[in-house]
Short mmCIF file of C-alpha atoms and ligand atoms in Angstrom, two decimals:
data_model
loop_
_atom_site.label_atom_id
_atom_site.label_comp_id
_atom_site.label_asym_id
_atom_site.label_seq_id
_atom_site.Cartn_x
_atom_site.Cartn_y
_atom_site.Cartn_z
CA MET B 189 85.78 8.60 32.07
CA ALA B 190 85.99 9.40 28.35
CA ARG B 191 82.92 8.88 26.20
CA ILE B 192 81.90 9.22 22.58
CA ILE B 193 79.14 11.78 22.17
CA ALA B 194 78.61 11.70 18.41
CA GLY B 195 79.75 10.52 15.01
CA ILE B 196 80.14 12.65 11.92
CA SER B 197 80.63 11.54 8.35
CA SER B 198 81.78 13.73 5.53
CA SER B 199 83.25 13.43 2.07
CA HIS B 200 86.84 14.69 1.87
CA VAL B 201 87.08 15.84 -1.74
CA PRO B 202 90.52 17.46 -2.39
CA ALA B 203 88.95 20.16 -4.60
CA ILE B 204 87.00 21.39 -1.55
CA GLY B 205 90.35 22.01 0.15
CA ALA B 206 91.62 23.83 -2.95
CA ALA B 207 88.46 26.01 -2.99
CA ILE B 208 89.12 26.99 0.65
CA ASP B 209 92.83 27.58 0.13
CA ASN B 210 92.24 29.70 -2.99
CA GLY B 211 89.42 31.81 -1.50
CA ARG B 212 86.71 30.46 -3.82
CA THR B 213 84.14 29.35 -1.24
CA GLN B 214 81.68 32.12 -2.16
CA GLU B 215 81.58 31.24 -5.85
CA PRO B 216 78.10 29.86 -6.66
CA TYR B 217 79.45 26.39 -7.47
CA TRP B 218 81.24 26.10 -4.13
CA GLN B 219 78.78 28.12 -2.08
CA ARG B 220 76.25 25.32 -2.71
CA VAL B 221 78.67 22.87 -1.10
CA PHE B 222 79.92 25.00 1.81
CA SER B 223 76.48 26.27 2.82
CA GLY B 224 75.58 22.67 3.58
CA PHE B 225 78.10 22.73 6.42
CA ASP B 226 76.93 25.96 8.11
CA LYS B 227 74.71 24.03 10.52
CA SER B 228 77.52 21.56 11.20
CA LYS B 229 79.81 24.39 12.28
CA GLU B 230 77.08 25.62 14.63
CA TRP B 231 76.62 22.10 16.00
CA MET B 232 80.35 21.69 16.49
CA ALA B 233 80.68 25.07 18.23
CA LYS B 234 78.06 23.89 20.74
CA ALA B 235 79.31 20.32 21.07
CA LYS B 236 82.91 21.46 21.76
CA PRO B 237 84.49 17.99 21.75
CA ASP B 238 87.68 17.52 23.74
CA VAL B 239 89.10 15.12 21.16
CA VAL B 240 88.28 14.05 17.61
CA ILE B 241 89.16 10.62 16.25
CA GLY B 242 89.46 11.19 12.49
CA VAL B 243 89.02 8.09 10.35
CA TYR B 244 90.32 8.83 6.87
CA ASN B 245 92.53 7.41 4.18
CA ASP B 246 95.98 8.47 3.17
CA HIS B 247 96.27 9.15 -0.57
CA ALA B 248 99.90 8.02 -1.01
CA SER B 249 101.00 11.10 1.00
CA ALA B 250 102.32 9.63 4.26
CA PHE B 251 102.58 6.06 3.00
CA SER B 252 104.05 5.33 -0.41
CA VAL B 253 103.16 2.20 -2.31
CA GLU B 254 106.05 0.54 -0.47
CA ILE B 255 104.14 0.27 2.80
CA ILE B 256 100.35 0.30 3.00
CA PRO B 257 99.02 -0.44 6.48
CA THR B 258 95.39 -1.52 6.67
CA PHE B 259 94.72 0.45 9.87
CA ALA B 260 97.30 3.02 11.03
CA LEU B 261 96.73 4.91 14.28
CA GLY B 262 98.50 8.23 14.76
CA CYS B 263 100.02 8.26 18.25
CA ALA B 264 102.30 11.29 17.72
CA ALA B 265 101.96 14.68 19.41
CA GLU B 266 101.45 16.40 16.08
CA PHE B 267 100.82 15.70 12.41
CA PRO B 268 101.91 18.34 9.88
CA PRO B 269 99.94 18.81 6.64
CA ALA B 270 101.40 16.75 3.79
CA ASP B 271 102.67 18.11 0.50
CA GLU B 272 100.23 16.62 -2.02
CA GLY B 273 101.96 18.08 -5.06
CA TRP B 274 101.21 21.80 -4.61
CA GLY B 275 102.96 22.26 -1.27
CA PRO B 276 101.37 21.54 2.11
CA ARG B 277 97.85 22.97 2.56
CA PRO B 278 97.90 26.24 4.55
CA VAL B 279 96.07 24.68 7.48
CA PRO B 280 97.16 24.33 11.11
CA VAL B 281 99.30 21.42 12.21
CA VAL B 282 97.02 18.73 13.62
CA LYS B 283 97.78 18.27 17.31
CA GLY B 284 97.33 14.70 18.47
CA HIS B 285 96.43 13.18 21.83
CA PRO B 286 99.26 10.67 22.42
CA GLU B 287 97.87 9.44 25.76
CA LEU B 288 94.43 8.55 24.44
CA ALA B 289 95.88 7.27 21.15
CA SER B 290 98.29 4.94 22.97
CA HIS B 291 95.48 3.76 25.20
CA ILE B 292 93.34 3.01 22.12
CA ALA B 293 96.27 1.17 20.51
CA GLN B 294 96.73 -1.01 23.59
CA SER B 295 93.04 -1.74 24.09
CA VAL B 296 92.24 -2.36 20.43
CA ILE B 297 95.32 -4.49 19.71
CA LEU B 298 94.64 -6.62 22.79
CA ASP B 299 91.12 -6.95 21.38
CA GLU B 300 92.79 -8.57 18.34
CA PHE B 301 92.63 -5.67 15.89
CA ASP B 302 96.17 -5.43 14.55
CA LEU B 303 96.64 -1.68 14.21
CA THR B 304 99.87 -0.17 12.97
CA ILE B 305 101.19 2.35 15.49
CA VAL B 306 102.45 5.47 13.75
CA ASN B 307 104.66 7.84 15.72
CA LYS B 308 105.47 10.19 12.84
CA MET B 309 103.06 11.01 10.05
CA GLU B 310 101.93 13.81 7.78
CA VAL B 311 98.21 14.08 7.06
CA ASP B 312 96.61 14.92 3.73
CA HIS B 313 93.28 16.32 2.53
CA GLY B 314 91.54 13.12 3.66
CA LEU B 315 91.77 14.43 7.23
CA THR B 316 92.18 18.19 6.86
CA VAL B 317 89.25 18.87 4.49
CA PRO B 318 86.61 17.44 6.88
CA LEU B 319 88.22 19.44 9.71
CA ASN B 320 87.78 22.60 7.63
CA LEU B 321 84.19 21.71 6.80
CA VAL B 322 83.09 21.50 10.43
CA PHE B 323 85.59 23.81 12.17
CA GLY B 324 86.08 26.42 9.43
CA SER B 325 89.57 27.84 8.99
CA PRO B 326 90.86 28.69 12.48
CA LYS B 327 94.49 29.51 13.30
CA GLU B 328 94.64 26.35 15.41
CA TRP B 329 92.28 23.38 15.31
CA PRO B 330 90.10 23.72 18.40
CA CYS B 331 90.87 20.27 19.83
CA PRO B 332 93.36 17.43 19.49
CA VAL B 333 92.72 14.99 16.65
CA ILE B 334 93.78 11.34 16.58
CA PRO B 335 94.19 10.25 12.96
CA LEU B 336 93.22 6.70 12.00
CA ALA B 337 94.26 5.97 8.42
CA VAL B 338 92.49 3.09 6.66
CA ASN B 339 93.75 1.54 3.46
CA VAL B 340 91.20 2.01 0.70
CA VAL B 341 93.71 2.71 -2.07
CA GLN B 342 95.13 -0.73 -2.77
CA TYR B 343 93.18 -3.94 -2.92
CA PRO B 344 92.17 -5.47 -0.55
CA PRO B 345 90.78 -2.82 1.78
CA PRO B 346 89.16 -4.02 4.99
CA THR B 347 85.53 -5.09 4.80
CA GLY B 348 82.76 -2.84 6.02
CA HIS B 349 82.04 -5.36 8.76
CA ARG B 350 85.67 -5.28 9.95
CA CYS B 351 85.53 -1.47 10.03
CA PHE B 352 82.26 -1.55 11.99
CA MET B 353 83.72 -3.97 14.55
CA LEU B 354 86.86 -1.82 14.84
CA GLY B 355 84.59 1.10 15.69
CA LYS B 356 83.11 -0.95 18.52
CA ALA B 357 86.59 -1.81 19.82
CA ILE B 358 87.55 1.89 19.67
CA ARG B 359 84.46 2.77 21.68
CA LYS B 360 85.40 0.21 24.32
CA ALA B 361 88.91 1.70 24.43
CA VAL B 362 87.63 5.26 24.77
CA GLU B 363 85.23 4.29 27.55
CA SER B 364 88.04 2.73 29.56
CA PHE B 365 90.20 5.87 29.38
CA PRO B 366 90.16 7.48 32.84
CA GLN B 367 90.15 11.16 31.80
CA ASP B 368 86.78 12.87 31.47
CA LEU B 369 86.83 13.55 27.72
CA ARG B 370 84.00 14.09 25.23
CA VAL B 371 84.99 12.48 21.95
CA VAL B 372 83.56 12.83 18.43
CA VAL B 373 84.45 10.25 15.77
CA PHE B 374 84.71 11.31 12.12
CA GLY B 375 84.21 8.88 9.24
CA THR B 376 85.39 10.46 6.00
CA GLY B 377 85.58 9.74 2.28
CA GLY B 378 82.97 8.85 -0.32
CA MET B 379 80.33 9.17 -1.40
CA SER B 380 79.93 7.65 -4.87
CA HIS B 381 82.74 8.57 -7.22
CA GLN B 382 85.18 7.10 -9.68
CA ILE B 383 88.18 9.10 -10.81
CA SER B 384 89.53 6.99 -13.66
CA GLY B 385 88.63 4.37 -16.24
CA PRO B 386 85.60 4.10 -18.52
CA ARG B 387 83.20 4.87 -15.64
CA ALA B 388 85.06 8.01 -14.48
CA GLY B 389 82.58 10.59 -13.20
CA LEU B 390 80.11 7.97 -11.97
CA ILE B 391 77.71 9.24 -9.32
CA ASN B 392 74.87 7.12 -7.90
CA SER B 393 72.64 9.31 -5.75
CA LYS B 394 70.13 6.53 -5.14
CA PHE B 395 72.81 4.32 -3.60
CA ASP B 396 74.27 7.22 -1.61
CA LYS B 397 70.92 8.25 -0.13
CA ALA B 398 70.04 4.68 0.81
CA PHE B 399 73.48 4.42 2.46
CA LEU B 400 72.78 7.58 4.48
CA ASP B 401 69.34 6.26 5.49
CA ASN B 402 70.79 2.97 6.67
CA LEU B 403 73.73 4.63 8.36
CA THR B 404 71.21 5.99 10.83
CA LYS B 405 68.63 3.21 10.94
CA ASP B 406 70.21 -0.08 9.95
CA PRO B 407 74.02 0.09 9.87
CA LYS B 408 74.35 -3.68 10.11
CA LYS B 409 72.79 -3.91 6.65
CA LEU B 410 75.64 -1.72 5.37
CA THR B 411 78.22 -4.06 6.88
CA ARG B 412 77.02 -6.74 4.45
CA ILE B 413 77.82 -4.68 1.33
CA SER B 414 80.66 -6.45 -0.49
CA HIS B 415 83.61 -4.71 -2.08
CA LEU B 416 82.22 -5.66 -5.48
CA GLU B 417 78.86 -4.07 -4.71
CA PHE B 418 80.51 -0.86 -3.47
CA MET B 419 82.55 -0.63 -6.65
CA ARG B 420 79.67 -1.54 -8.96
CA GLU B 421 77.18 0.84 -7.32
CA ALA B 422 79.36 3.66 -6.00
CA GLY B 423 82.41 3.54 -8.28
CA ALA B 424 85.96 2.43 -7.56
CA GLU B 425 86.57 5.18 -5.00
CA GLY B 426 83.13 4.71 -3.44
CA ILE B 427 84.83 1.96 -1.41
CA GLU B 428 85.94 4.83 0.87
CA MET B 429 82.53 4.53 2.49
CA VAL B 430 83.74 1.56 4.54
CA MET B 431 85.48 4.20 6.68
CA TRP B 432 82.10 5.64 7.65
CA LEU B 433 81.37 2.28 9.26
CA VAL B 434 84.24 2.68 11.73
CA MET B 435 82.48 5.82 12.95
CA ARG B 436 79.11 4.05 12.98
CA GLY B 437 80.44 1.13 14.99
CA ALA B 438 81.82 3.54 17.59
CA ILE B 439 78.43 5.06 18.48
CA ASP B 440 75.17 3.67 19.85
CA ASP B 441 73.04 1.21 17.90
CA LYS B 442 70.15 3.66 18.10
CA VAL B 443 71.20 7.25 17.46
CA ASP B 444 69.60 10.59 16.72
CA GLU B 445 70.28 11.93 13.25
CA VAL B 446 70.59 15.63 13.94
CA TYR B 447 71.71 16.78 10.51
CA ARG B 448 72.18 15.53 6.98
CA PHE B 449 73.39 17.15 3.77
CA TYR B 450 73.83 15.75 0.28
CA THR B 451 74.76 17.49 -2.95
CA VAL B 452 76.25 16.62 -6.32
CA PRO B 453 78.74 17.21 -7.62
CA ALA B 454 81.84 18.61 -5.96
CA SER B 455 84.58 18.11 -8.49
CA ASN B 456 83.74 14.56 -9.62
CA THR B 457 82.26 13.36 -6.35
CA ALA B 458 78.95 13.22 -4.54
CA VAL B 459 79.19 15.01 -1.21
CA GLY B 460 77.43 13.45 1.75
CA HIS B 461 77.46 14.52 5.37
CA ILE B 462 75.64 13.35 8.47
CA ILE B 463 75.75 14.05 12.22
CA LEU B 464 74.60 11.25 14.52
CA GLU B 465 74.35 11.88 18.24
CA ASN B 466 74.39 9.24 20.91
CA ARG B 467 71.21 9.29 22.93
CA GLN B 468 71.47 10.17 26.60
CA ARG B 469 72.62 7.20 28.54
CA ALA B 470 70.09 5.59 30.88
CA GLY B 471 72.77 5.72 33.59
CA ALA B 472 73.32 9.45 33.09
CA LYS B 473 69.55 9.99 33.22
CA ARG B 474 69.32 8.02 36.45
CA LYS B 475 72.13 10.07 37.98
CA ARG B 476 70.42 13.32 37.08
CA ALA B 477 67.09 12.04 38.36
CA ALA B 478 68.77 11.07 41.65
CA ALA B 479 70.25 14.56 41.95
CA ARG B 480 66.81 16.14 41.54
CA PRO B 481 64.55 16.32 44.62
CA SER B 482 61.92 13.64 44.20
CA LYS B 483 58.31 14.81 44.12
CA ARG B 484 57.18 11.67 45.92
CA ALA B 485 59.73 12.21 48.66
CA ALA B 486 58.72 15.83 49.20
CA PRO B 487 56.67 16.09 52.38
CA SER B 488 53.04 16.80 51.67
CA LYS B 489 50.87 18.99 53.94
CA THR B 490 49.26 15.83 55.33
CA ARG B 491 52.67 14.22 56.08
CA ARG B 492 53.92 17.41 57.76
CA ALA B 493 50.76 17.56 59.87
CA ALA B 494 51.16 13.87 60.84
CA ALA B 495 54.82 14.52 61.77
CA ARG B 496 53.77 17.42 64.02
CA VAL B 497 51.22 15.18 65.80
CA LYS B 498 53.86 12.42 66.29
CA THR B 499 56.32 14.93 67.76
CA ALA B 500 53.65 16.32 70.05
CA VAL B 501 52.78 12.77 71.23
CA ARG B 502 56.48 12.00 71.91
CA ARG B 503 56.80 15.19 73.95
CA GLY B 504 53.68 14.20 75.91
CA LYS B 505 51.58 17.12 74.74
FE1 LIG G 88 89.85 9.93 -0.60
#
């Protein structure tokens, strides 16, 4: 049976990708950003997920303004990096997991979430930058990745509550998949930023930090943030944070925050990152406890002595 072991959120700033691709990660400006992901790489190397579900948004790379699906699930076997104006990023092709993706599509659509099924798609920095941040720059990504693209580029994007509930439906889908897979869900985008207009360059650290706090402790409070509040407090592109709520809906209500990182700025964006682990399931604990020899069941000296007497009596000694 597949299960979700953790959720990760991370900003997906395109300039971070450019810093990696142009060998600038050790420059002081970028070192400050990348060093914040050292622990995440260590965590990921230990966690070794079998599959990642990457919730991100397409930035007019795979979908033009002609077609903008609200939720688009990548069911293909592979997703090449998109050309975002400077040629495709020199990162590995993202290998998908068509069986699990198709299963999620069926389960989630029958649960009345109308996903768009995408059988051919290129993926942009929205997906590949977070993969770099937690996996580094390997020749091949270490596990299959199922992309889930959410529209946050043209009004109206889905509400935070809708995203949260989609996360719950995805969890249900994953947990009904018969293969024994350990899945990590990524929520990407944000944090506060605005890239154009009179408020370009806006960063609101107070809002971001409260969002991170509540992501762990009170995610339902975040589902009540309106589009207007996101845009007023976190800038026009801060609306990307609704995607973090898909991740949050897909994990337990009570989780362990195992790592958090926040820095400003990276390019014109606040960078936030969090790792939330599902707590051990009560069922799993019970199974392990059952597998262990019980102390109470272990025969004590007195019980062994009593058993010897009983045997002796039966044998007529
Ligand atoms: Fe974005």
